[in-house]
């Protein structure tokens, strides 16, 4: 039987290689459209072949890449802060067992909601990869006076390509204005540049 060849390579073998090279593996699924678009753009800009597929039932997206590109793609996306950590709602984090919540539960819900809200705002700043906000609200004494002032501590990991150190004052102002009773001097901010590895393709 005669086998057609292309420059000495059997055509059937070449076809198999081409077919395999076009196969992609799901990298991340259940993504929101904005995150999927951003992640896709990051990979394409680095020359990684990727595709975005929508799941119409859940209105979420899946990103797929060539199997050989998975290690590079994962590391690249992690260095850009993706996939973003899911922001849980208060009801998701604190499930109610009864119809009436205790004052302690309501206080925990309120503090949690404040922290999540401020974190979400900070992650919208270009270059912010990870943001953590810990809020301390004063207990009220029996006489109605606050035992100690409110305070907040902020941790930010950012992409070194962005000069976020120069924005520390603005970040403190965002936190101060987001929490009632908090003063500027009671907001501490720690900013750490991410350690990025050179991407080898």
PDB file of C-alpha atoms in Angstrom:
ATOM      1  CA  UNK A   1       0.000   0.000   0.000  1.00  0.00           C
ATOM      2  CA  UNK A   2       1.343   3.393  -0.974  1.00  0.00           C
ATOM      3  CA  UNK A   3       1.487   6.022   1.795  1.00  0.00           C
ATOM      4  CA  UNK A   4       1.531   9.653   0.730  1.00  0.00           C
ATOM      5  CA  UNK A   5       4.387  11.656   2.204  1.00  0.00           C
ATOM      6  CA  UNK A   6       5.077  15.360   2.683  1.00  0.00           C
ATOM      7  CA  UNK A   7       8.804  16.063   2.481  1.00  0.00           C
ATOM      8  CA  UNK A   8       9.547  12.562   3.765  1.00  0.00           C
ATOM      9  CA  UNK A   9       6.954  12.640   6.585  1.00  0.00           C
ATOM     10  CA  UNK A  10       4.020  10.232   6.228  1.00  0.00           C
ATOM     11  CA  UNK A  11       0.880  12.288   5.703  1.00  0.00           C
ATOM     12  CA  UNK A  12      -1.146  10.232   8.191  1.00  0.00           C
ATOM     13  CA  UNK A  13       1.506  10.807  10.894  1.00  0.00           C
ATOM     14  CA  UNK A  14       1.583  14.531  10.169  1.00  0.00           C
ATOM     15  CA  UNK A  15      -2.207  14.701  10.387  1.00  0.00           C
ATOM     16  CA  UNK A  16      -2.092  12.996  13.796  1.00  0.00           C
ATOM     17  CA  UNK A  17       0.456  15.506  15.090  1.00  0.00           C
ATOM     18  CA  UNK A  18      -1.635  18.423  13.894  1.00  0.00           C
ATOM     19  CA  UNK A  19      -4.754  16.974  15.494  1.00  0.00           C
ATOM     20  CA  UNK A  20      -2.995  16.473  18.818  1.00  0.00           C
ATOM     21  CA  UNK A  21      -1.494  19.957  18.751  1.00  0.00           C
ATOM     22  CA  UNK A  22      -4.987  21.408  18.433  1.00  0.00           C
ATOM     23  CA  UNK A  23      -6.307  19.629  21.526  1.00  0.00           C
ATOM     24  CA  UNK A  24      -6.834  21.860  24.531  1.00  0.00           C
ATOM     25  CA  UNK A  25      -7.379  21.095  28.213  1.00  0.00           C
ATOM     26  CA  UNK A  26      -9.603  23.042  30.593  1.00  0.00           C
ATOM     27  CA  UNK A  27      -7.446  25.268  32.774  1.00  0.00           C
ATOM     28  CA  UNK A  28     -10.053  27.094  34.897  1.00  0.00           C
ATOM     29  CA  UNK A  29     -13.836  26.914  34.884  1.00  0.00           C
ATOM     30  CA  UNK A  30     -16.718  28.685  36.587  1.00  0.00           C
ATOM     31  CA  UNK A  31     -15.176  32.091  35.850  1.00  0.00           C
ATOM     32  CA  UNK A  32     -17.003  35.399  35.656  1.00  0.00           C
ATOM     33  CA  UNK A  33     -16.849  37.027  32.228  1.00  0.00           C
ATOM     34  CA  UNK A  34     -14.588  39.907  33.286  1.00  0.00           C
ATOM     35  CA  UNK A  35     -12.068  37.600  34.941  1.00  0.00           C
ATOM     36  CA  UNK A  36     -12.133  35.236  31.968  1.00  0.00           C
ATOM     37  CA  UNK A  37     -11.494  38.114  29.556  1.00  0.00           C
ATOM     38  CA  UNK A  38      -8.608  39.464  31.632  1.00  0.00           C
ATOM     39  CA  UNK A  39      -7.013  36.042  32.009  1.00  0.00           C
ATOM     40  CA  UNK A  40      -7.401  35.323  28.309  1.00  0.00           C
ATOM     41  CA  UNK A  41      -5.742  38.628  27.410  1.00  0.00           C
ATOM     42  CA  UNK A  42      -2.805  37.947  29.749  1.00  0.00           C
ATOM     43  CA  UNK A  43      -2.135  34.561  28.182  1.00  0.00           C
ATOM     44  CA  UNK A  44      -2.531  35.739  24.597  1.00  0.00           C
ATOM     45  CA  UNK A  45      -0.166  38.657  25.229  1.00  0.00           C
ATOM     46  CA  UNK A  46       2.453  36.128  26.329  1.00  0.00           C
ATOM     47  CA  UNK A  47       1.949  34.011  23.234  1.00  0.00           C
ATOM     48  CA  UNK A  48      -0.006  31.238  24.982  1.00  0.00           C
ATOM     49  CA  UNK A  49      -2.746  29.828  22.790  1.00  0.00           C
ATOM     50  CA  UNK A  50      -5.967  29.868  24.817  1.00  0.00           C
ATOM     51  CA  UNK A  51      -9.712  29.732  24.285  1.00  0.00           C
ATOM     52  CA  UNK A  52     -12.708  31.003  26.229  1.00  0.00           C
ATOM     53  CA  UNK A  53     -15.881  28.909  26.295  1.00  0.00           C
ATOM     54  CA  UNK A  54     -19.179  30.020  27.792  1.00  0.00           C
ATOM     55  CA  UNK A  55     -21.487  27.734  29.760  1.00  0.00           C
ATOM     56  CA  UNK A  56     -24.912  29.159  28.941  1.00  0.00           C
ATOM     57  CA  UNK A  57     -26.594  27.239  31.749  1.00  0.00           C
ATOM     58  CA  UNK A  58     -24.516  28.829  34.513  1.00  0.00           C
ATOM     59  CA  UNK A  59     -23.456  31.951  32.603  1.00  0.00           C
ATOM     60  CA  UNK A  60     -19.848  31.235  33.545  1.00  0.00           C
ATOM     61  CA  UNK A  61     -16.740  30.743  31.439  1.00  0.00           C
ATOM     62  CA  UNK A  62     -14.025  28.129  31.007  1.00  0.00           C
ATOM     63  CA  UNK A  63     -10.502  28.809  29.810  1.00  0.00           C
ATOM     64  CA  UNK A  64      -8.639  26.074  27.964  1.00  0.00           C
ATOM     65  CA  UNK A  65      -5.032  25.845  26.777  1.00  0.00           C
ATOM     66  CA  UNK A  66      -2.744  23.314  25.156  1.00  0.00           C
ATOM     67  CA  UNK A  67      -1.772  20.666  27.684  1.00  0.00           C
ATOM     68  CA  UNK A  68       1.902  21.496  27.277  1.00  0.00           C
ATOM     69  CA  UNK A  69       1.201  25.137  28.193  1.00  0.00           C
ATOM     70  CA  UNK A  70      -0.534  24.438  31.517  1.00  0.00           C
ATOM     71  CA  UNK A  71       2.502  24.948  33.825  1.00  0.00           C
ATOM     72  CA  UNK A  72       3.471  28.242  32.183  1.00  0.00           C
ATOM     73  CA  UNK A  73      -0.132  29.470  32.008  1.00  0.00           C
ATOM     74  CA  UNK A  74      -0.851  28.696  35.673  1.00  0.00           C
ATOM     75  CA  UNK A  75       2.311  30.443  36.858  1.00  0.00           C
ATOM     76  CA  UNK A  76       1.688  33.445  34.619  1.00  0.00           C
ATOM     77  CA  UNK A  77      -1.878  33.899  35.836  1.00  0.00           C
ATOM     78  CA  UNK A  78      -0.884  33.478  39.476  1.00  0.00           C
ATOM     79  CA  UNK A  79       1.693  36.220  39.077  1.00  0.00           C
ATOM     80  CA  UNK A  80      -1.106  38.493  37.881  1.00  0.00           C
ATOM     81  CA  UNK A  81      -3.386  37.560  40.760  1.00  0.00           C
ATOM     82  CA  UNK A  82      -5.658  35.148  38.915  1.00  0.00           C
ATOM     83  CA  UNK A  83      -7.965  33.436  39.393  1.00  0.00           C
ATOM     84  CA  UNK A  84      -9.402  36.001  41.791  1.00  0.00           C
ATOM     85  CA  UNK A  85     -10.478  34.752  45.168  1.00  0.00           C
ATOM     86  CA  UNK A  86     -14.230  34.453  45.444  1.00  0.00           C
ATOM     87  CA  UNK A  87     -15.850  37.112  47.579  1.00  0.00           C
ATOM     88  CA  UNK A  88     -18.394  35.460  49.844  1.00  0.00           C
ATOM     89  CA  UNK A  89     -21.509  37.244  50.918  1.00  0.00           C
ATOM     90  CA  UNK A  90     -22.345  37.572  54.593  1.00  0.00           C
ATOM     91  CA  UNK A  91     -25.140  35.017  54.267  1.00  0.00           C
ATOM     92  CA  UNK A  92     -22.798  32.521  52.582  1.00  0.00           C
ATOM     93  CA  UNK A  93     -20.166  32.875  55.273  1.00  0.00           C
ATOM     94  CA  UNK A  94     -22.545  32.865  58.242  1.00  0.00           C
ATOM     95  CA  UNK A  95     -25.444  30.498  57.803  1.00  0.00           C
ATOM     96  CA  UNK A  96     -28.396  31.253  60.051  1.00  0.00           C
ATOM     97  CA  UNK A  97     -29.579  28.303  62.097  1.00  0.00           C
ATOM     98  CA  UNK A  98     -32.493  30.174  63.614  1.00  0.00           C
ATOM     99  CA  UNK A  99     -34.777  33.067  62.818  1.00  0.00           C
ATOM    100  CA  UNK A 100     -33.098  35.403  65.314  1.00  0.00           C
ATOM    101  CA  UNK A 101     -29.356  36.089  65.381  1.00  0.00           C
ATOM    102  CA  UNK A 102     -27.516  36.833  68.591  1.00  0.00           C
ATOM    103  CA  UNK A 103     -25.814  40.238  69.049  1.00  0.00           C
ATOM    104  CA  UNK A 104     -22.446  38.479  68.680  1.00  0.00           C
ATOM    105  CA  UNK A 105     -23.477  36.942  65.353  1.00  0.00           C
ATOM    106  CA  UNK A 106     -24.794  40.253  64.054  1.00  0.00           C
ATOM    107  CA  UNK A 107     -21.575  41.983  65.073  1.00  0.00           C
ATOM    108  CA  UNK A 108     -19.492  39.334  63.289  1.00  0.00           C
ATOM    109  CA  UNK A 109     -21.627  39.742  60.172  1.00  0.00           C
ATOM    110  CA  UNK A 110     -21.216  43.509  60.219  1.00  0.00           C
ATOM    111  CA  UNK A 111     -17.431  43.412  60.645  1.00  0.00           C
ATOM    112  CA  UNK A 112     -17.110  40.747  57.966  1.00  0.00           C
ATOM    113  CA  UNK A 113     -19.205  42.769  55.530  1.00  0.00           C
ATOM    114  CA  UNK A 114     -17.044  45.839  56.138  1.00  0.00           C
ATOM    115  CA  UNK A 115     -13.820  43.927  55.544  1.00  0.00           C
ATOM    116  CA  UNK A 116     -15.097  42.288  52.364  1.00  0.00           C
ATOM    117  CA  UNK A 117     -16.391  45.585  50.992  1.00  0.00           C
ATOM    118  CA  UNK A 118     -13.072  47.378  51.505  1.00  0.00           C
ATOM    119  CA  UNK A 119     -11.097  44.419  50.117  1.00  0.00           C
ATOM    120  CA  UNK A 120     -13.227  44.400  46.985  1.00  0.00           C
ATOM    121  CA  UNK A 121     -12.582  48.124  46.492  1.00  0.00           C
ATOM    122  CA  UNK A 122      -8.812  47.759  46.901  1.00  0.00           C
ATOM    123  CA  UNK A 123      -8.607  44.900  44.388  1.00  0.00           C
ATOM    124  CA  UNK A 124      -9.966  47.276  41.735  1.00  0.00           C
ATOM    125  CA  UNK A 125      -6.731  49.300  41.895  1.00  0.00           C
ATOM    126  CA  UNK A 126      -4.469  48.460  38.969  1.00  0.00           C
ATOM    127  CA  UNK A 127      -1.571  46.294  40.094  1.00  0.00           C
ATOM    128  CA  UNK A 128      -3.156  44.915  43.276  1.00  0.00           C
ATOM    129  CA  UNK A 129      -2.892  41.111  43.255  1.00  0.00           C
ATOM    130  CA  UNK A 130      -4.068  40.329  46.792  1.00  0.00           C
ATOM    131  CA  UNK A 131      -5.769  42.550  49.364  1.00  0.00           C
ATOM    132  CA  UNK A 132      -6.612  41.650  52.950  1.00  0.00           C
ATOM    133  CA  UNK A 133      -8.361  43.968  55.381  1.00  0.00           C
ATOM    134  CA  UNK A 134      -8.799  43.261  59.088  1.00  0.00           C
ATOM    135  CA  UNK A 135     -11.171  45.605  60.895  1.00  0.00           C
ATOM    136  CA  UNK A 136     -11.342  46.011  64.657  1.00  0.00           C
ATOM    137  CA  UNK A 137     -14.413  47.814  65.938  1.00  0.00           C
ATOM    138  CA  UNK A 138     -14.615  48.858  69.589  1.00  0.00           C
ATOM    139  CA  UNK A 139     -16.972  47.231  72.008  1.00  0.00           C
ATOM    140  CA  UNK A 140     -19.402  49.576  73.698  1.00  0.00           C
ATOM    141  CA  UNK A 141     -19.370  49.640  77.478  1.00  0.00           C
ATOM    142  CA  UNK A 142     -22.469  49.539  79.645  1.00  0.00           C
ATOM    143  CA  UNK A 143     -22.328  53.334  79.905  1.00  0.00           C
ATOM    144  CA  UNK A 144     -22.448  53.656  76.142  1.00  0.00           C
ATOM    145  CA  UNK A 145     -18.826  54.733  75.748  1.00  0.00           C
ATOM    146  CA  UNK A 146     -16.413  53.077  73.391  1.00  0.00           C
ATOM    147  CA  UNK A 147     -13.610  51.220  75.159  1.00  0.00           C
ATOM    148  CA  UNK A 148     -11.026  51.907  72.413  1.00  0.00           C
ATOM    149  CA  UNK A 149     -11.010  53.485  68.939  1.00  0.00           C
ATOM    150  CA  UNK A 150     -11.612  51.596  65.716  1.00  0.00           C
ATOM    151  CA  UNK A 151      -8.585  50.357  63.773  1.00  0.00           C
ATOM    152  CA  UNK A 152      -7.816  48.553  60.540  1.00  0.00           C
ATOM    153  CA  UNK A 153      -4.818  46.717  59.165  1.00  0.00           C
ATOM    154  CA  UNK A 154      -4.319  46.246  55.431  1.00  0.00           C
ATOM    155  CA  UNK A 155      -2.068  43.826  53.592  1.00  0.00           C
ATOM    156  CA  UNK A 156      -1.492  44.261  49.872  1.00  0.00           C
ATOM    157  CA  UNK A 157       0.587  42.186  47.467  1.00  0.00           C
ATOM    158  CA  UNK A 158       1.093  44.041  44.224  1.00  0.00           C
ATOM    159  CA  UNK A 159       2.649  43.583  40.796  1.00  0.00           C
ATOM    160  CA  UNK A 160       6.128  45.174  40.831  1.00  0.00           C
ATOM    161  CA  UNK A 161       5.446  46.855  37.487  1.00  0.00           C
ATOM    162  CA  UNK A 162       3.102  49.235  39.350  1.00  0.00           C
ATOM    163  CA  UNK A 163       4.293  51.945  41.732  1.00  0.00           C
ATOM    164  CA  UNK A 164       1.772  51.293  44.464  1.00  0.00           C
ATOM    165  CA  UNK A 165       4.072  52.392  47.286  1.00  0.00           C
ATOM    166  CA  UNK A 166       3.391  55.973  46.225  1.00  0.00           C
ATOM    167  CA  UNK A 167      -0.331  55.307  46.687  1.00  0.00           C
ATOM    168  CA  UNK A 168      -0.140  54.245  50.324  1.00  0.00           C
ATOM    169  CA  UNK A 169      -1.719  57.505  51.523  1.00  0.00           C
ATOM    170  CA  UNK A 170      -4.605  57.135  49.075  1.00  0.00           C
ATOM    171  CA  UNK A 171      -5.141  53.533  50.159  1.00  0.00           C
ATOM    172  CA  UNK A 172      -5.282  54.588  53.800  1.00  0.00           C
ATOM    173  CA  UNK A 173      -7.844  57.250  52.893  1.00  0.00           C
ATOM    174  CA  UNK A 174     -10.013  54.691  51.085  1.00  0.00           C
ATOM    175  CA  UNK A 175     -10.053  52.492  54.176  1.00  0.00           C
ATOM    176  CA  UNK A 176     -10.634  55.411  56.547  1.00  0.00           C
ATOM    177  CA  UNK A 177     -13.593  56.763  54.597  1.00  0.00           C
ATOM    178  CA  UNK A 178     -15.113  53.292  54.238  1.00  0.00           C
ATOM    179  CA  UNK A 179     -15.420  52.609  57.966  1.00  0.00           C
ATOM    180  CA  UNK A 180     -17.368  54.864  60.277  1.00  0.00           C
ATOM    181  CA  UNK A 181     -15.445  56.006  63.331  1.00  0.00           C
ATOM    182  CA  UNK A 182     -12.056  55.114  61.850  1.00  0.00           C
ATOM    183  CA  UNK A 183      -9.323  57.739  61.752  1.00  0.00           C
ATOM    184  CA  UNK A 184      -6.398  57.969  59.334  1.00  0.00           C
ATOM    185  CA  UNK A 185      -3.760  57.333  62.004  1.00  0.00           C
ATOM    186  CA  UNK A 186      -5.464  54.086  63.016  1.00  0.00           C
ATOM    187  CA  UNK A 187      -5.024  52.519  59.564  1.00  0.00           C
ATOM    188  CA  UNK A 188      -1.856  50.499  59.010  1.00  0.00           C
ATOM    189  CA  UNK A 189      -0.864  49.372  55.522  1.00  0.00           C
ATOM    190  CA  UNK A 190       1.740  46.767  54.607  1.00  0.00           C
ATOM    191  CA  UNK A 191       2.600  46.514  50.925  1.00  0.00           C
ATOM    192  CA  UNK A 192       4.715  43.719  49.444  1.00  0.00           C
ATOM    193  CA  UNK A 193       5.783  43.372  45.796  1.00  0.00           C
ATOM    194  CA  UNK A 194       5.152  39.948  44.296  1.00  0.00           C
ATOM    195  CA  UNK A 195       8.198  37.865  43.382  1.00  0.00           C
ATOM    196  CA  UNK A 196       7.767  37.138  39.704  1.00  0.00           C
ATOM    197  CA  UNK A 197       9.623  34.443  37.818  1.00  0.00           C
ATOM    198  CA  UNK A 198      10.696  34.852  34.237  1.00  0.00           C
ATOM    199  CA  UNK A 199       8.231  33.105  31.979  1.00  0.00           C
ATOM    200  CA  UNK A 200       9.889  30.442  29.843  1.00  0.00           C
ATOM    201  CA  UNK A 201       7.884  29.183  26.899  1.00  0.00           C
TER     202      UNK A 201
END
